[in-house]
Structures are given as structure tokens and as C-alpha cells.
CSV table of C-alpha atoms in Angstrom, one decimal:
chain,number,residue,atom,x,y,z
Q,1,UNK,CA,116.3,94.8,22.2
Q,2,UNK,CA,118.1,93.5,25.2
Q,3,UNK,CA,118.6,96.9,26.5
Q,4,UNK,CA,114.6,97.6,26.2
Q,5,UNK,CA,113.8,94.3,27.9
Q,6,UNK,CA,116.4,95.3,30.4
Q,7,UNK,CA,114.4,98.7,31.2
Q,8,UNK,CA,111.2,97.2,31.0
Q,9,UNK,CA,111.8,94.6,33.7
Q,10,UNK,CA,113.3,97.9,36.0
Q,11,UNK,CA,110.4,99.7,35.8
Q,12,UNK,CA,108.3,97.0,36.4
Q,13,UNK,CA,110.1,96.5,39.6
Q,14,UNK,CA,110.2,99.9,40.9
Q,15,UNK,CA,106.3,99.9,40.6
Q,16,UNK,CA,106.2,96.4,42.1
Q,17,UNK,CA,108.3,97.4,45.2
Q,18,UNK,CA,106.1,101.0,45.3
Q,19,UNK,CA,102.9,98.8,45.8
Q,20,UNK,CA,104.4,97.1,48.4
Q,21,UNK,CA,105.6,99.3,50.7
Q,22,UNK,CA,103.5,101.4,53.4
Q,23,UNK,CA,102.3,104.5,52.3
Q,24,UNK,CA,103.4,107.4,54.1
Q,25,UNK,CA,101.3,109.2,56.9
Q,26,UNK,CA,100.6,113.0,57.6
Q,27,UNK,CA,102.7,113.3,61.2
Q,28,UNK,CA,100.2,113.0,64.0
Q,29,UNK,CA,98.7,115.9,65.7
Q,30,UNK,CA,99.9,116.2,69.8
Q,31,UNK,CA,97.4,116.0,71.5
Q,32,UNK,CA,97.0,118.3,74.3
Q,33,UNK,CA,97.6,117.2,78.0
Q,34,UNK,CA,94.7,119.1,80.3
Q,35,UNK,CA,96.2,120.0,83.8
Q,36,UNK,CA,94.8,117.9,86.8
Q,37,UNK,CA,91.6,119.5,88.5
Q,38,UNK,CA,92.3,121.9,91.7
Q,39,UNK,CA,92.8,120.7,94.6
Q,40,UNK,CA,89.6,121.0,96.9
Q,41,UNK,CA,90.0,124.6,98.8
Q,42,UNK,CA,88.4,124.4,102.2
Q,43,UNK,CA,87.5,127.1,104.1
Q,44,UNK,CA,87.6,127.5,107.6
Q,45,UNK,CA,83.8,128.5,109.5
Q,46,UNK,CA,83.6,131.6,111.0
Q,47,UNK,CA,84.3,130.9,114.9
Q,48,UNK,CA,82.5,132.5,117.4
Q,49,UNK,CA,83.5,132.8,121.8
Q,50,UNK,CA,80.3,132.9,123.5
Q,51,UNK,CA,81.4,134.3,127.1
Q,52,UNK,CA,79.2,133.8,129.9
Q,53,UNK,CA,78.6,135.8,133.1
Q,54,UNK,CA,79.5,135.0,136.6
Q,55,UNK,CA,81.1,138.4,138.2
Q,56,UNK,CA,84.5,137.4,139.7
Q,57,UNK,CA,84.2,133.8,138.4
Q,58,UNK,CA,85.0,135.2,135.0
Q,59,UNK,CA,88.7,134.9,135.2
Q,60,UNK,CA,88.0,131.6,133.7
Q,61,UNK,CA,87.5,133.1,130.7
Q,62,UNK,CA,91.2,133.9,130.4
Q,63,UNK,CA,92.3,130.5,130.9
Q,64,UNK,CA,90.1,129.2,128.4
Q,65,UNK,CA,91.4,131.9,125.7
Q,66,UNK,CA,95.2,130.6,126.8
Q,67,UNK,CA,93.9,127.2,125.7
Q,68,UNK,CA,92.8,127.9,122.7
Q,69,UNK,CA,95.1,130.2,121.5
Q,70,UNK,CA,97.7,127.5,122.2
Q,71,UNK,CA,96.0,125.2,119.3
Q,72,UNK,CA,95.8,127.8,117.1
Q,73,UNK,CA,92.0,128.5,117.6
Q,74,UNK,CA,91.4,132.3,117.4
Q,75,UNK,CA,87.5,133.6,117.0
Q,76,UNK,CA,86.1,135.5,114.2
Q,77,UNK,CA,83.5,136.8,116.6
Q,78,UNK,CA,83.5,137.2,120.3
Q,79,UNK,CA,80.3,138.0,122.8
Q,80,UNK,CA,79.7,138.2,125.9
Q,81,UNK,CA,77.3,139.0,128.6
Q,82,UNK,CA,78.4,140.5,132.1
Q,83,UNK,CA,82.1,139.3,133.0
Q,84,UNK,CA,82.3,138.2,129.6
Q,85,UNK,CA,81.9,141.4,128.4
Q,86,UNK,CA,84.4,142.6,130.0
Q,87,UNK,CA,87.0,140.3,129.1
Q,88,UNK,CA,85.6,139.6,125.3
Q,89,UNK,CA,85.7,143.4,124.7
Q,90,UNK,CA,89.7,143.5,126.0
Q,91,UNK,CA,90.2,140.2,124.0
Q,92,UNK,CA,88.4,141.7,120.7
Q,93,UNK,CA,90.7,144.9,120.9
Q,94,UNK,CA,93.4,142.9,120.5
Q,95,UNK,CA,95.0,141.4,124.0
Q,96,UNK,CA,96.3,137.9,123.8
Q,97,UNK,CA,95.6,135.2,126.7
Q,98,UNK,CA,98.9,136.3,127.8
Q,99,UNK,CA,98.3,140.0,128.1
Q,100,UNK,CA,94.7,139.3,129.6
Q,101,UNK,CA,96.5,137.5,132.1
Q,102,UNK,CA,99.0,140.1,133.4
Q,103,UNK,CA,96.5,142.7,133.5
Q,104,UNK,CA,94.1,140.4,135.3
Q,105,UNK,CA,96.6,139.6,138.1
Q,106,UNK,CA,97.7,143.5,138.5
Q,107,UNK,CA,94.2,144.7,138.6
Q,108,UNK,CA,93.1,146.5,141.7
Q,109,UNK,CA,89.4,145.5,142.8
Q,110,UNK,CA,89.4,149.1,143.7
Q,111,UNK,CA,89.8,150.5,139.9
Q,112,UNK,CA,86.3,149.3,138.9
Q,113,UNK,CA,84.6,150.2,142.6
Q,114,UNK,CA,83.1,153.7,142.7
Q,115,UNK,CA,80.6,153.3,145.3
Q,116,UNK,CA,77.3,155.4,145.7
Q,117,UNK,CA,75.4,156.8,148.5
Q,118,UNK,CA,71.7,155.3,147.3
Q,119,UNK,CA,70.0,157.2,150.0
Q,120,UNK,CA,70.8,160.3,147.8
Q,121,UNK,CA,70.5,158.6,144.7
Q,122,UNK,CA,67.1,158.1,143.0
Q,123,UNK,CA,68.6,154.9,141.5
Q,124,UNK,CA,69.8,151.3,143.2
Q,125,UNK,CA,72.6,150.3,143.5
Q,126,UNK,CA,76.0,150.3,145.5
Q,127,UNK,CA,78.6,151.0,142.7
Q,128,UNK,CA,77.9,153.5,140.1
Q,129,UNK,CA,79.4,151.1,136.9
Q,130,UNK,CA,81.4,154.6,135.5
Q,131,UNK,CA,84.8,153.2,137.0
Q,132,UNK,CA,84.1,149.9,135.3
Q,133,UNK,CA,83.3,152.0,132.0
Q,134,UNK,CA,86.6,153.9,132.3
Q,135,UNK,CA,88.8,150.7,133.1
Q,136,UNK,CA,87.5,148.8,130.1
Q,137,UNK,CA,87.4,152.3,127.7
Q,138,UNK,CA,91.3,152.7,128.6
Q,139,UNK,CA,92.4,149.0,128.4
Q,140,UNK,CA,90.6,149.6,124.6
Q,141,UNK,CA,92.6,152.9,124.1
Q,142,UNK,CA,88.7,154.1,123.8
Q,143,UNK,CA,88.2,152.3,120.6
Q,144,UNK,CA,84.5,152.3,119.9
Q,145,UNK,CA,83.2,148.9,119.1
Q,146,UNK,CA,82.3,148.3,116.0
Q,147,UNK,CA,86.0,149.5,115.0
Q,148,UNK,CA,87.7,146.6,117.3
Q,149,UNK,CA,89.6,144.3,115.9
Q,150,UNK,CA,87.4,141.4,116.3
Q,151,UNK,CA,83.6,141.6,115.7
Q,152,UNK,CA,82.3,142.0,119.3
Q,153,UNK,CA,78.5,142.4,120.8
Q,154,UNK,CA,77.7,142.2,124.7
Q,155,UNK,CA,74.2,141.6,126.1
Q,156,UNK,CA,72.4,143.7,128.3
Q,157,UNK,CA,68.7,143.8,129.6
Q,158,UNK,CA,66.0,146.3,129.0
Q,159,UNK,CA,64.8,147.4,132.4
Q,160,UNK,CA,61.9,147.9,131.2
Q,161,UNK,CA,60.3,145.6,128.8
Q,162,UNK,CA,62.5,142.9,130.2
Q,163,UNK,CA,64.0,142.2,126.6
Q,164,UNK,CA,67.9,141.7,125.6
Q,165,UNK,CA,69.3,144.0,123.4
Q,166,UNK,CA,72.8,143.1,121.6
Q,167,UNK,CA,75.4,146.4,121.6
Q,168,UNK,CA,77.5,146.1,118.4
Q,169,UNK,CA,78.6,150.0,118.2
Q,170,UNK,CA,79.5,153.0,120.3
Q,171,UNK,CA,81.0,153.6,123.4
Q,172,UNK,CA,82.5,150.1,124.5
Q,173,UNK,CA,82.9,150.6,127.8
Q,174,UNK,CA,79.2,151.9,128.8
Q,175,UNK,CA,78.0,148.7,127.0
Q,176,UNK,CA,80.3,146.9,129.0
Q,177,UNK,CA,78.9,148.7,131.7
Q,178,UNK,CA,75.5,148.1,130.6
Q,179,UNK,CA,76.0,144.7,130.2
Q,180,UNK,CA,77.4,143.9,133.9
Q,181,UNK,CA,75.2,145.8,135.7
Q,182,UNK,CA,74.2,143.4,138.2
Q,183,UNK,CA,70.6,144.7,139.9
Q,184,UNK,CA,71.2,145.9,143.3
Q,185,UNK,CA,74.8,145.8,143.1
Q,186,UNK,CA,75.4,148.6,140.1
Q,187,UNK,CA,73.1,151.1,139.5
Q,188,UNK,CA,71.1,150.7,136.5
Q,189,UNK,CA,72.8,152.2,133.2
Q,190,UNK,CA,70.6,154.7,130.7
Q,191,UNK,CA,71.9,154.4,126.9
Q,192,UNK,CA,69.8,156.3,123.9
Q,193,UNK,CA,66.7,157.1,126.7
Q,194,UNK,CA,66.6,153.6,127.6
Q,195,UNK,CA,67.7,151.6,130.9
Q,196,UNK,CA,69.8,148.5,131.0
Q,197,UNK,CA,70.6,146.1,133.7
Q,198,UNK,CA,72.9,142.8,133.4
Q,199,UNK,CA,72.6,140.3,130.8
Q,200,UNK,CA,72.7,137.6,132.6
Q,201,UNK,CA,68.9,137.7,133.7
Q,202,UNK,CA,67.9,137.0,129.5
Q,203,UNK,CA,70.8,135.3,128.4
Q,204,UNK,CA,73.3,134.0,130.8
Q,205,UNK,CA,75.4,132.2,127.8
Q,206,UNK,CA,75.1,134.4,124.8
Q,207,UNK,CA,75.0,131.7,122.1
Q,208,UNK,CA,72.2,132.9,120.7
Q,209,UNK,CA,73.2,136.2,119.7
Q,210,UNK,CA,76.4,134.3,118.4
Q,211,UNK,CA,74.9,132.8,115.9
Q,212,UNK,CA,73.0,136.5,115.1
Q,213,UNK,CA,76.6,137.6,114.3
Q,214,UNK,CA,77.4,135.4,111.5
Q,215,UNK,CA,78.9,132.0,113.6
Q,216,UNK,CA,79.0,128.9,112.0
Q,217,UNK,CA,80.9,127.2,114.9
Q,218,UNK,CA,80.4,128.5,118.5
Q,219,UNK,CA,82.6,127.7,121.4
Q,220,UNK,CA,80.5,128.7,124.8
Q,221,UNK,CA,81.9,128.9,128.1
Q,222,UNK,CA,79.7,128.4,130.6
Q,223,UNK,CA,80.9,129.7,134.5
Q,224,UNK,CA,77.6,129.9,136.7
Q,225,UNK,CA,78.0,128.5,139.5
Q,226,UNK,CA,76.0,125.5,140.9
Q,227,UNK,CA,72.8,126.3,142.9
Q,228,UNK,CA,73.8,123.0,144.9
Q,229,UNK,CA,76.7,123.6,147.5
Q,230,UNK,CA,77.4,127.0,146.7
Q,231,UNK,CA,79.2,129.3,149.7
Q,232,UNK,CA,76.5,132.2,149.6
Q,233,UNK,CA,78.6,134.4,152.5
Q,234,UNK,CA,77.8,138.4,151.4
Q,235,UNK,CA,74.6,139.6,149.7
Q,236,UNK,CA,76.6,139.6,145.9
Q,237,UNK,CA,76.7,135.4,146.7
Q,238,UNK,CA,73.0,135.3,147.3
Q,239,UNK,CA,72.2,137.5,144.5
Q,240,UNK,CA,74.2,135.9,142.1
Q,241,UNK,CA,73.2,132.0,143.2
Q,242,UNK,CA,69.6,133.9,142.2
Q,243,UNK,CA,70.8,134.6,138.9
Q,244,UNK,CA,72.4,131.4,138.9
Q,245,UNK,CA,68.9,129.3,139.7
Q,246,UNK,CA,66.9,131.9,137.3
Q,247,UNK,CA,69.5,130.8,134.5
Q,248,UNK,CA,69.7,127.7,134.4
Q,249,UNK,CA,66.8,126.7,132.4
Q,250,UNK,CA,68.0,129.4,130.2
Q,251,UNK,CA,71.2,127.9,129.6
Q,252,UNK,CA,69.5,124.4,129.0
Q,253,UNK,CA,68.0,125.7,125.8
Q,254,UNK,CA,70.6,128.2,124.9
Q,255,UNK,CA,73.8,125.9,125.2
Q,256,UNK,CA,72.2,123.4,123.5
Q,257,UNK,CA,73.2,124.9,120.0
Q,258,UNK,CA,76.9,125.3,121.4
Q,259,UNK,CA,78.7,122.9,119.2
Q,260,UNK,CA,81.1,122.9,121.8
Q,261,UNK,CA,80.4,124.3,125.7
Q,262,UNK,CA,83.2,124.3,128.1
Q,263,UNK,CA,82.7,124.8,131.6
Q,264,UNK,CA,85.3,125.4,134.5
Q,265,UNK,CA,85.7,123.5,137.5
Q,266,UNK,CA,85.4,126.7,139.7
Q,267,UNK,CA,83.5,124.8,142.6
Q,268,UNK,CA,82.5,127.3,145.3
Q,269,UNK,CA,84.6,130.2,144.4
Q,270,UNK,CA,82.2,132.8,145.2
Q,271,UNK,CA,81.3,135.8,142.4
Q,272,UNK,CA,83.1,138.1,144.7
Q,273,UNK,CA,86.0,136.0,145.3
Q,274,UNK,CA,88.9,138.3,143.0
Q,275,UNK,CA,91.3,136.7,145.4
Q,276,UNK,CA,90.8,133.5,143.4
Q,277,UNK,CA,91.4,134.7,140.2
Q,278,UNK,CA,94.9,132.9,139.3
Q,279,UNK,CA,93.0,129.5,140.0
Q,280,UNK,CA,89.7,130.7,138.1
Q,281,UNK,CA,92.2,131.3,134.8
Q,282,UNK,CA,93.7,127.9,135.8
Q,283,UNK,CA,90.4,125.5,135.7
Q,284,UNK,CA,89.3,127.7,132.2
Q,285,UNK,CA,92.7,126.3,131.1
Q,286,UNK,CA,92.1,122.8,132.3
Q,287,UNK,CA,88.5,123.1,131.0
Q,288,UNK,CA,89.6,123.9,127.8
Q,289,UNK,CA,92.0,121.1,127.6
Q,290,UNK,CA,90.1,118.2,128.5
Q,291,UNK,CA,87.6,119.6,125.4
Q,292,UNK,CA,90.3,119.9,122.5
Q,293,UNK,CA,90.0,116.6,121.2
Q,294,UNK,CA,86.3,116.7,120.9
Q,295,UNK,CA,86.5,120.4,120.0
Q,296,UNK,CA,88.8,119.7,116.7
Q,297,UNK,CA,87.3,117.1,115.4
Q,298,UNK,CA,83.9,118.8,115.5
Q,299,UNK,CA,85.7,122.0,114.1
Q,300,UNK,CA,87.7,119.9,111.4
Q,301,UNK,CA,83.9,118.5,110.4
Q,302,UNK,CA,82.5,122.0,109.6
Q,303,UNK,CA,85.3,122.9,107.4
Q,304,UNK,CA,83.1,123.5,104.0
Q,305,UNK,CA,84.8,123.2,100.3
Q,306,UNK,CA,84.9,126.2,98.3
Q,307,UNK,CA,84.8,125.9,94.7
């Protein structure tokens, strides 16, 4: 009897001390840790060099390209009218500020002077332009130009209707050619059974035409001269203050969607002056260099974020 009590009073415990106790859980499920969103990607807007004309004054341009390159700024697109041509097509087929330099100071005026006899000639113009078309073809290793390395156009002028037309392909150095043909001083230039003159008269900063090309950010250098003060000693001086004075209400509305327009401190150096070329490069560097600050912060706000 004692023994039953005895087993009764166990059991009776062991279900006591069951009710008691916490029941046991299922284990809990991990749950999942999600990776932190991507990091914002931004993406870099397409650059473009918009390289003015000013014959001799144009070594500017090579100081300027110096600068930049020095920050790290290198253009997705390059154009150019007239001098700027010449050095955006050399710059687009892959010189440096450094090589545009050296050949700049070892170039003979004489290479890209092939003078004419216009009394025999049914067309104006002192120099031919086909010694200027065979410098710039051999500096390019005769590249055409939709094939250099950076996207390049140059602006020339239809003699004609008095419209600009923007080369992009074929032969670089006739549309160099085309493009620098200063009236009076080269003789006019006849592509695909039209004729071209100089640039400058229709679009002395090509910013315009950047911004045809794709550019999102355009860095203009503007190196017309002055109309005020300027030395006008030989005929090429007179002509081109003319194209100066005829430009400059062009360049009022054309620079004004630069986002950022540099201009050397050339002074008087006259477009004929090649003896000035080592200062020229110098006031594109100095030019360049009192913009940066401005010109990096405007570049760092057009950065866009791709998703």
C-alpha cells in the first residue's frame, strides 16, 4: 500500500514539474542578411576642345593642351576651325602636349608655304594650302579622320552659299586645308564639287558644332586677337584684325554655351608672328591655369550617376 502511495505521489510530481517548465521551441529560422546597395557609379561627361582660329596665334592651343593634360583632363572630342584644325587634328591622332610642342618649335614656316603666281592662276590667293595638307597628312601618318584616335571635325565655309560645313571623314589634311584657308592669303580649296574657304568667317570658336558631336562639357579656347591696339604691320594683320572685328559678335553668342572659355594673353602678337610661338604656348599654359579651379568644379558638377 505504501509502495503504491509511494508511486502515485512520483508520478504526480513528474507531471507537476512537466507543467511547469517551458515548452520547447522549433530552432529559429536565420534570417537572411541582404548585401548593402551599390555604391553610386558616376560617369564622367563626354568632354569636348573647341579650338579657335587665329593663324600664327594658334600656338596657344598647345599650351593650353599642356595644361590640361597635366590635371588629367583629356577630351572625348576635339574641333577646330583654322589653326585649330591644324593642331586638333595632330592632337586627335594621338600627339601629347609634349610632342605638339617639339614639333611646333622645329617646324619650318617654309614646310606649309607653297606660294602661287595668281596672275596665272584663275583663283586668289598667295599660297596654294597643298603644303599645309601634306604637313598635317604626314604628322597623321595619313590617317583619314574618322579613323583618329579621338573624334575630330574642323569647320570650313562654303564659298558659295556662305554656310559652314563640319568635316568628320576623309582626307584630314585637305579639310585641314579647307578649313584654314584664309581669303586672299590661300587659295580657295574645292572638296566633292564644292569650294571652301576658312572657318573663321561662320564660326570663329567652334562650340557649336561641339556640342553637334555629342559634348556634354565643352572647353573653348578662344585666341582672336583684340580689334583695339592690335599691330596691323603686313596685309595677313589687316586681314585677320577683319576677321577679328567680323567675329566677334559671333563669338559673343557662340562662347556663351562654353561651360568653360579660356583665352590667352597673346596681346599684340600678330597672326603672322611664328617667331612668337614659344610665348604663344606659354600664355595658353598660363590661361589654362588661372581657369582650373573654376574649370573642375564645373566639370566635377556635370558628373551624372549611372544606375
Amino acid at each position: 500500500m505504501l509502495s503504491r502511495r509511494s508511486s502515485l505521489f512520483a508520478l504526480a510530481g513528474l507531471v507537476l514539474a512537466g507543467c511547469g517548465s517551458e515548452p520547447k521551441l522549433p530552432p529559429a529560422t536565420p534570417v537572411a542578411t541582404l548585401p548593402p546597395p551599390p555604391a553610386p557609379v558616376l560617369r564622367k561627361p563626354r568632354i569636348a576642345l573647341a579650338l579657335g582660329g587665329g593663324a600664327a596665334r594658334g600656338f596657344a592651343h598647345i599650351g593650353v593642351i599642356k595644361a590640361l593634360e597635366a590635371q588629367g583632363i583629356v577630351p572625348d572630342i576635339i574641333v577646330g576651325t583654322s589653326a585649330g584644325s591644324v593642331v586638333g587634328a595632330l592632337y586627335a591622332s594621338g600627339y601629347n602636349g609634349f610632342a605638339l610642342q617639339k614639333t611646333a618649335l622645329e617646324m619650318d614656316e617654309s614646310t606649309i608655304s607653297d606660294w602661287a603666281l595668281p596672275l596665272f592662276s584663275k583663283s586668289s590667293g598667295v599660297l596654294k594650302g597643298e603644303a599645309l595638307q601634306n604637313y598635317v597628312n604626314k604628322a597623321v601618318r595619313n590617317v583619314p579622320m574618322e579613323k583618329l584616335k579621338i573624334p575630330f571635325g574642323c569647320v570650313a565655309t562654303d564659298l558659295k552659299t556662305g554656310q559652314p560645313i563640319l568635316f568628320r571623314r576623309g582626307n584630314t589634311g585637305m579639310a585641314v586645308r579647307a578649313s584654314s584657308a584664309v581669303p586672299s592669303v590661300f587659295q580657295p580649296v574645292s572638296i566633292g564639287g564644292r569650294t571652301y574657304v576658312d572657318g573663321g568667317l561662320v564660326a570663329p570658336v567652334p562650340v557649336r558644332f561641339a556640342r553637334e558631336m555629342g559634348a556634354e562639357f565643352i572647353i573653348a579656347v578662344n585666341i582672336s586677337s583684340q580689334t583695339d591696339g592690335q599691330v596691323t604691320a603686313s596685309s595677313l594683320d589687316v586681314l585677320m584684325q577683319t576677321f577679328s572685328i567680323m567675329g566677334q559678335r559671333l563669338n559673343h553668342f557662340e562662347l556663351k554655351d562654353a561651360d568653360v572659355v579660356i583665352t590667352p594673353a597673346l596681346g599684340t602678337m600678330g597672326s603672322g608672328d611664328f617667331n612668337s610661338r614659344n610665348l604663344a604656348i606659354l600664355a595658353g599654359e598660363q590661361a589654362a591655369a588661372a581657369v582650373m579651379p573654376d574649370l573642375k568644379a564645373k566639370l566635377k558638377a556635370k558628373y551624372v550617376t549611372v544606375n
